[in-house]
Amino acid sequence: MPIIKLPDGNKIEFAKKVTGLNIAEKISKSLAKQALIINVNGELRDLTYEIKDNSSVKIITSKDKEGLEVLRHDAAHIMAMAVQELFPGTQVTIGPVIENGFYYDFSRKEPFTEEDLKKIENKMREIVDRDVPTTREVWNRDKAISHFKEIGEVYKAEIIESIPKGEDVSIYFHGNWHDLCRGPHLPSTGKIGKYFKLTKVSGAYWRGDSNNEMLQRIYGTSWA
């Protein structure tokens, strides 16, 4: 029977293990609609994360700094998903949140154009409208390396190879599209909304080394 302590000091007791969404729904229907992720004992988690023990929990919405960051993180994933749907054979590398937005580095022979950015934005809106669920799986490191090599994602496999042996890795799925990621992420693509814009393309060496391939970096911004 976990007892959940909220930021205002109030406590809610549950008869069995509970998810972040369950807690938000218990507080109010409006909060459940606004909820993006949760903070459990200082750790950011997905709304589907199961809590079995007494914990301090904060429901994170887009009004919170962490909520805006997760919106941007998801927007980066959806941009990569859109790019690979539009331009098969493009490899994804890394895609972090940065101040006021996000970027993703891609390996592609042809250069992205301004027209391509418009196409990618439109495809991103399509993916948001699909509202496909986001799920998390934990894979064995070696399985993950083998899988990404098999699907031609050699950069992603190289990243995983740098993870210590014996460690499992976190894989996030947005529908069928998936990527190595620590998370957390939104419950579905529809939660991202459509307040995003792709801003520019630039070059970036793989892992910042000029001896490596020059990748294409697409920048974007996203807001609540």
Short mmCIF file of C-alpha atoms in Angstrom, two decimals:
data_model
loop_
_atom_site.label_atom_id
_atom_site.label_comp_id
_atom_site.label_asym_id
_atom_site.label_seq_id
_atom_site.Cartn_x
_atom_site.Cartn_y
_atom_site.Cartn_z
CA MET A 1 0.00 0.00 0.00
CA PRO A 2 2.10 2.93 -1.20
CA ILE A 3 1.54 6.30 0.45
CA ILE A 4 2.14 9.13 -2.01
CA LYS A 5 3.29 12.45 -0.60
CA LEU A 6 2.50 15.46 -2.80
CA PRO A 7 4.45 18.75 -2.97
CA ASP A 8 1.84 20.53 -0.82
CA GLY A 9 2.33 17.99 1.97
CA ASN A 10 -0.91 16.10 1.39
CA LYS A 11 -0.74 12.32 1.26
CA ILE A 12 -2.76 9.81 -0.75
CA GLU A 13 -2.79 6.12 0.11
CA PHE A 14 -3.34 3.49 -2.56
CA ALA A 15 -4.29 -0.16 -2.06
CA LYS A 16 -1.77 -1.40 -4.64
CA LYS A 17 1.06 -0.22 -6.88
CA VAL A 18 0.18 2.91 -8.78
CA THR A 19 1.29 4.84 -11.88
CA GLY A 20 1.85 8.55 -12.26
CA LEU A 21 -1.31 8.80 -14.35
CA ASN A 22 -3.31 7.06 -11.60
CA ILE A 23 -2.08 9.66 -9.11
CA ALA A 24 -2.91 12.56 -11.42
CA GLU A 25 -6.41 11.14 -12.02
CA LYS A 26 -6.94 10.79 -8.29
CA ILE A 27 -6.11 14.48 -7.80
CA SER A 28 -8.24 15.83 -10.67
CA LYS A 29 -9.34 15.06 -14.22
CA SER A 30 -7.88 18.34 -15.46
CA LEU A 31 -4.47 17.54 -13.98
CA ALA A 32 -4.57 14.08 -15.61
CA LYS A 33 -5.06 15.79 -18.99
CA GLN A 34 -2.18 18.19 -18.38
CA ALA A 35 0.23 15.61 -16.91
CA LEU A 36 3.33 14.90 -19.01
CA ILE A 37 5.75 13.02 -16.72
CA ILE A 38 6.31 12.64 -12.98
CA ASN A 39 9.06 13.30 -10.46
CA VAL A 40 9.41 10.35 -8.08
CA ASN A 41 11.77 10.94 -5.16
CA GLY A 42 13.82 13.33 -7.28
CA GLU A 43 13.90 11.13 -10.41
CA LEU A 44 11.97 12.00 -13.58
CA ARG A 45 9.83 9.11 -14.82
CA ASP A 46 7.21 8.29 -17.46
CA LEU A 47 3.56 8.61 -16.44
CA THR A 48 3.30 4.83 -16.78
CA TYR A 49 6.06 4.23 -14.22
CA GLU A 50 4.78 1.96 -11.44
CA ILE A 51 5.30 3.04 -7.83
CA LYS A 52 5.20 0.24 -5.27
CA ASP A 53 6.61 1.93 -2.15
CA ASN A 54 5.98 5.12 -0.19
CA SER A 55 7.22 7.99 -2.36
CA SER A 56 7.25 11.76 -2.84
CA VAL A 57 5.67 12.56 -6.18
CA LYS A 58 5.19 15.69 -8.25
CA ILE A 59 3.08 15.70 -11.40
CA ILE A 60 4.97 17.57 -14.13
CA THR A 61 3.02 19.66 -16.68
CA SER A 62 4.09 22.00 -19.48
CA LYS A 63 4.14 24.84 -16.92
CA ASP A 64 7.21 23.23 -15.33
CA LYS A 65 10.75 23.57 -16.71
CA GLU A 66 11.01 19.77 -16.85
CA GLY A 67 7.73 19.60 -18.75
CA LEU A 68 8.94 21.97 -21.44
CA GLU A 69 12.17 20.00 -21.76
CA VAL A 70 10.34 16.71 -22.24
CA LEU A 71 8.11 18.32 -24.88
CA ARG A 72 11.25 19.34 -26.75
CA HIS A 73 12.85 15.93 -26.28
CA ASP A 74 9.79 14.25 -27.78
CA ALA A 75 9.73 16.78 -30.61
CA ALA A 76 13.32 15.77 -31.43
CA HIS A 77 12.31 12.11 -31.59
CA ILE A 78 9.30 12.89 -33.77
CA MET A 79 11.50 14.95 -36.09
CA ALA A 80 13.84 11.96 -36.49
CA MET A 81 10.85 9.70 -37.07
CA ALA A 82 9.53 12.08 -39.74
CA VAL A 83 12.95 12.30 -41.44
CA GLN A 84 13.25 8.52 -41.68
CA GLU A 85 9.72 8.18 -43.06
CA LEU A 86 10.40 10.79 -45.72
CA PHE A 87 14.01 9.87 -46.51
CA PRO A 88 14.55 6.10 -46.03
CA GLY A 89 18.16 5.13 -45.47
CA THR A 90 18.93 8.19 -43.36
CA GLN A 91 20.67 7.26 -40.12
CA VAL A 92 19.96 8.96 -36.81
CA THR A 93 22.71 9.66 -34.30
CA ILE A 94 22.00 11.91 -31.29
CA GLY A 95 19.19 14.37 -30.61
CA PRO A 96 19.32 16.31 -27.35
CA VAL A 97 17.36 19.18 -25.87
CA ILE A 98 19.19 22.52 -25.90
CA GLU A 99 18.34 26.03 -24.73
CA ASN A 100 15.07 27.08 -26.41
CA GLY A 101 14.82 23.93 -28.50
CA PHE A 102 16.44 20.75 -29.76
CA TYR A 103 18.45 19.28 -32.60
CA TYR A 104 19.16 15.91 -34.18
CA ASP A 105 22.20 14.84 -36.19
CA PHE A 106 21.62 12.75 -39.31
CA SER A 107 23.83 10.80 -41.68
CA ARG A 108 22.53 11.31 -45.23
CA LYS A 109 24.34 11.70 -48.55
CA GLU A 110 22.03 14.36 -49.97
CA PRO A 111 21.90 17.74 -48.19
CA PHE A 112 18.66 18.80 -46.53
CA THR A 113 17.06 21.87 -48.12
CA GLU A 114 14.68 24.55 -46.85
CA GLU A 115 11.94 22.75 -48.76
CA ASP A 116 12.85 19.54 -46.97
CA LEU A 117 12.40 21.26 -43.60
CA LYS A 118 8.84 22.20 -44.57
CA LYS A 119 8.13 18.60 -45.59
CA ILE A 120 9.56 17.32 -42.30
CA GLU A 121 7.45 19.77 -40.29
CA ASN A 122 4.30 18.65 -42.12
CA LYS A 123 5.16 15.00 -41.51
CA MET A 124 5.73 15.78 -37.81
CA ARG A 125 2.21 17.23 -37.64
CA GLU A 126 0.88 14.05 -39.23
CA ILE A 127 2.63 11.97 -36.57
CA VAL A 128 1.20 14.16 -33.81
CA ASP A 129 -2.28 13.65 -35.29
CA ARG A 130 -1.77 9.88 -35.30
CA ASP A 131 -1.33 10.08 -31.51
CA VAL A 132 0.62 6.81 -31.47
CA PRO A 133 1.48 5.47 -28.00
CA THR A 134 4.97 5.79 -26.56
CA THR A 135 6.33 2.75 -24.75
CA ARG A 136 9.60 1.84 -23.06
CA GLU A 137 11.48 -1.44 -23.24
CA VAL A 138 14.68 -2.49 -21.48
CA TRP A 139 17.04 -4.50 -23.68
CA ASN A 140 20.23 -6.40 -23.10
CA ARG A 141 23.15 -4.26 -24.36
CA ASP A 142 24.38 -6.90 -26.83
CA LYS A 143 20.87 -7.42 -28.20
CA ALA A 144 20.57 -3.68 -28.77
CA ILE A 145 23.94 -3.51 -30.60
CA SER A 146 22.99 -6.42 -32.83
CA HIS A 147 19.54 -5.00 -33.56
CA PHE A 148 20.70 -1.53 -34.59
CA LYS A 149 23.45 -2.99 -36.78
CA GLU A 150 20.88 -5.23 -38.48
CA ILE A 151 18.66 -2.27 -39.37
CA GLY A 152 21.63 -0.27 -40.67
CA GLU A 153 21.94 2.16 -37.73
CA VAL A 154 25.70 1.85 -37.28
CA TYR A 155 26.05 5.14 -35.40
CA LYS A 156 23.44 4.08 -32.87
CA ALA A 157 25.19 0.72 -32.48
CA GLU A 158 28.50 2.53 -31.86
CA ILE A 159 26.89 4.61 -29.11
CA ILE A 160 25.61 1.48 -27.40
CA GLU A 161 29.01 -0.17 -27.71
CA SER A 162 30.41 2.62 -25.53
CA ILE A 163 28.06 1.55 -22.72
CA PRO A 164 29.76 -0.79 -20.21
CA LYS A 165 29.23 -4.51 -20.81
CA GLY A 166 26.52 -6.04 -18.70
CA GLU A 167 24.41 -2.89 -18.56
CA ASP A 168 20.90 -2.96 -19.98
CA VAL A 169 19.71 -0.13 -22.23
CA SER A 170 16.46 1.76 -22.47
CA ILE A 171 14.64 1.77 -25.83
CA TYR A 172 11.68 4.06 -26.45
CA PHE A 173 9.07 3.25 -29.09
CA HIS A 174 6.77 5.82 -30.70
CA GLY A 175 4.55 3.35 -32.50
CA ASN A 176 7.05 1.17 -34.38
CA TRP A 177 9.81 3.80 -34.62
CA HIS A 178 12.31 3.45 -31.80
CA ASP A 179 15.52 4.86 -30.45
CA LEU A 180 18.02 4.39 -27.65
CA CYS A 181 17.04 6.85 -24.92
CA ARG A 182 17.07 7.27 -21.14
CA GLY A 183 13.75 9.11 -21.20
CA PRO A 184 11.37 9.98 -19.76
CA HIS A 185 8.91 10.65 -22.58
CA LEU A 186 5.32 11.69 -23.09
CA PRO A 187 2.57 9.01 -23.17
CA SER A 188 1.89 9.50 -26.89
CA THR A 189 2.85 11.66 -29.86
CA GLY A 190 -0.39 13.62 -29.60
CA LYS A 191 0.77 15.14 -26.32
CA ILE A 192 3.48 17.13 -28.13
CA GLY A 193 1.03 19.54 -29.72
CA LYS A 194 1.93 21.59 -32.79
CA TYR A 195 3.82 24.55 -31.39
CA PHE A 196 7.12 23.61 -33.01
CA LYS A 197 9.26 24.94 -35.83
CA LEU A 198 12.35 23.63 -37.59
CA THR A 199 14.78 26.52 -37.88
CA LYS A 200 17.96 25.59 -39.74
CA VAL A 201 20.41 22.95 -40.95
CA SER A 202 24.12 22.97 -40.20
CA GLY A 203 27.05 20.58 -40.26
CA ALA A 204 28.48 18.71 -37.28
CA TYR A 205 31.24 16.12 -37.15
CA TRP A 206 30.35 12.77 -35.63
CA ARG A 207 31.32 12.97 -31.97
CA GLY A 208 32.87 16.39 -32.57
CA ASP A 209 35.92 14.88 -34.28
CA SER A 210 36.97 16.44 -37.61
CA ASN A 211 38.42 13.06 -38.63
CA ASN A 212 34.89 11.63 -38.62
CA GLU A 213 32.03 12.01 -41.06
CA MET A 214 30.32 15.38 -41.36
CA LEU A 215 26.69 14.91 -40.31
CA GLN A 216 23.70 17.16 -40.94
CA ARG A 217 22.20 18.80 -37.87
CA ILE A 218 18.61 19.99 -38.00
CA TYR A 219 17.65 22.51 -35.31
CA GLY A 220 14.14 23.13 -34.07
CA THR A 221 12.21 24.80 -31.29
CA SER A 222 9.11 23.69 -29.42
CA TRP A 223 6.82 25.31 -26.87
CA ALA A 224 3.86 24.42 -24.73
#
